[in-house]
XYZ file of C-alpha atoms in Angstrom:
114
model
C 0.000 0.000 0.000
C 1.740 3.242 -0.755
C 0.201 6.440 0.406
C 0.545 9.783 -1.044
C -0.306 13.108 0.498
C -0.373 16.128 -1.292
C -0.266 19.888 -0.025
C 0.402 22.951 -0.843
C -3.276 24.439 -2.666
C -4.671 27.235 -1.911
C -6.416 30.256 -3.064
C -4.718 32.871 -5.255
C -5.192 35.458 -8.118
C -5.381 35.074 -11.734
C -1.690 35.386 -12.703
C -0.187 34.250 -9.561
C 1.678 31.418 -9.004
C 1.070 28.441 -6.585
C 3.293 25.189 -5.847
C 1.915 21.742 -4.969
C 3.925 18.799 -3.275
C 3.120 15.285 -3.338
C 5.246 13.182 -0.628
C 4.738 9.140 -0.987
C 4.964 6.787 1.798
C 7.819 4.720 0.184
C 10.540 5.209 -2.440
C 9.395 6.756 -5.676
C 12.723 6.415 -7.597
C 11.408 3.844 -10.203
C 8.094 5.232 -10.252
C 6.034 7.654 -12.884
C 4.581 11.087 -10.560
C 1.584 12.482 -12.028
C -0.701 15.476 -11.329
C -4.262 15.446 -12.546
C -7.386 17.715 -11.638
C -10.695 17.689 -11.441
C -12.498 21.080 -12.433
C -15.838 21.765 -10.817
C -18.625 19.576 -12.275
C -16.294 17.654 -14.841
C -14.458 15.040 -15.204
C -10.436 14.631 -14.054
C -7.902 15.271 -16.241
C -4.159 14.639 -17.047
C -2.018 17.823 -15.738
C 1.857 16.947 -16.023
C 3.919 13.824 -15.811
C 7.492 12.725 -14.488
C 8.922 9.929 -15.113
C 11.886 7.847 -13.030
C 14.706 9.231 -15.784
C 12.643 12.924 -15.235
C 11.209 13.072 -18.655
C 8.221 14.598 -18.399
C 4.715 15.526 -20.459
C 1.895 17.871 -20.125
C -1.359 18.630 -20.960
C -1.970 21.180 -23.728
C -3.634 23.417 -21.439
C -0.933 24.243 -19.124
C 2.373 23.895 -21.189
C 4.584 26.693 -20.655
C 2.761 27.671 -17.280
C 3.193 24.646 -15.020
C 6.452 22.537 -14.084
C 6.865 19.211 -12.650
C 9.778 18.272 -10.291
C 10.716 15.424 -8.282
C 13.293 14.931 -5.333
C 13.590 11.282 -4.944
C 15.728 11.682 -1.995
C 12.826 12.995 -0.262
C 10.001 11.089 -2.588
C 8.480 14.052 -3.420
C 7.321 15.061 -6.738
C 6.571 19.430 -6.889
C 4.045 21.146 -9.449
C 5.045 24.876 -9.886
C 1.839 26.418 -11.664
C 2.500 29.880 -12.798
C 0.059 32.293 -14.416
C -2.371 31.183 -13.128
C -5.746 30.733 -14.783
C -9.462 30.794 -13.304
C -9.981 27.272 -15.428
C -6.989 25.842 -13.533
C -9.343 26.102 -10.431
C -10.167 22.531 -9.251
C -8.898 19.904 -6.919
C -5.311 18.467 -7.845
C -4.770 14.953 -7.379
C -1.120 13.090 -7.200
C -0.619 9.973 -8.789
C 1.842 6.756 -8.888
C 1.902 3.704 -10.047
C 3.640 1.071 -8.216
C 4.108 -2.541 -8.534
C 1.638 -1.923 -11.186
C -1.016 -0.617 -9.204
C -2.614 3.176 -8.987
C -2.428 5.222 -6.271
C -4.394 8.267 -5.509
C -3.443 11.069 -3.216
C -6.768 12.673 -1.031
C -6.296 15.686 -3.420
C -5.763 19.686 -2.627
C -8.352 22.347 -3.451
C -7.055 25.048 -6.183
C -8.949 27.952 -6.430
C -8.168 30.932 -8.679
C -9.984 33.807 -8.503
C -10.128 36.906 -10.950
């Protein structure tokens, strides 16, 4: 069972900046860290990705805004979201996968505000 907790959301202006951290309960250096959100009233979605080697992807609608960082020393994988957007507003989730199972952080409100 690996647990995640994420922290770090918040509310904040349109064109601010927030970071997010996600810290697992085990060793993350062979595992994928993902963010994904879930807007008000629809469905979750695929933020950013980082993989063991630190490539990483992103979803179209944040690329060039938000970054995704991991410290395996400390299993911790970061999300820096700048310029910030009021359609970024929703609650973030972490993600792993492990032993090829899913894992699910409790997720951390994000709420932008114009």
């Amino acid at each position: 069972q690996v647990q995640l907790a994420e922290s770090g959301g918040g509310l904040v202006q349109a064109g601010g900046s927030l970071g997010l951290s996600c810290t697992a309960s085990t060793s993350i250096l062979t595992s994928p860290m993902a963010w994904y959100r879930q807007p008000p009233g629809k469905q979750r979605e695929f933020v950013a990705r980082i993989l063991s080697r630190n490539y990483t992807t992103y979803g179209e609608s944040v690329k060039g805004r938000f970054s995704i960082s991991r410290d395996n020393a400390k299993n911790t994988a970061y999300l820096q979201m700048n310029d910030l957007k009021s359609e970024d507003t929703g609650v973030y989730f972490c993600n792993t996968i492990v032993g090829g199972l899913p894992y699910w952080g409790q997720g951390t409100q994000v709420t932008v505000f114009s």
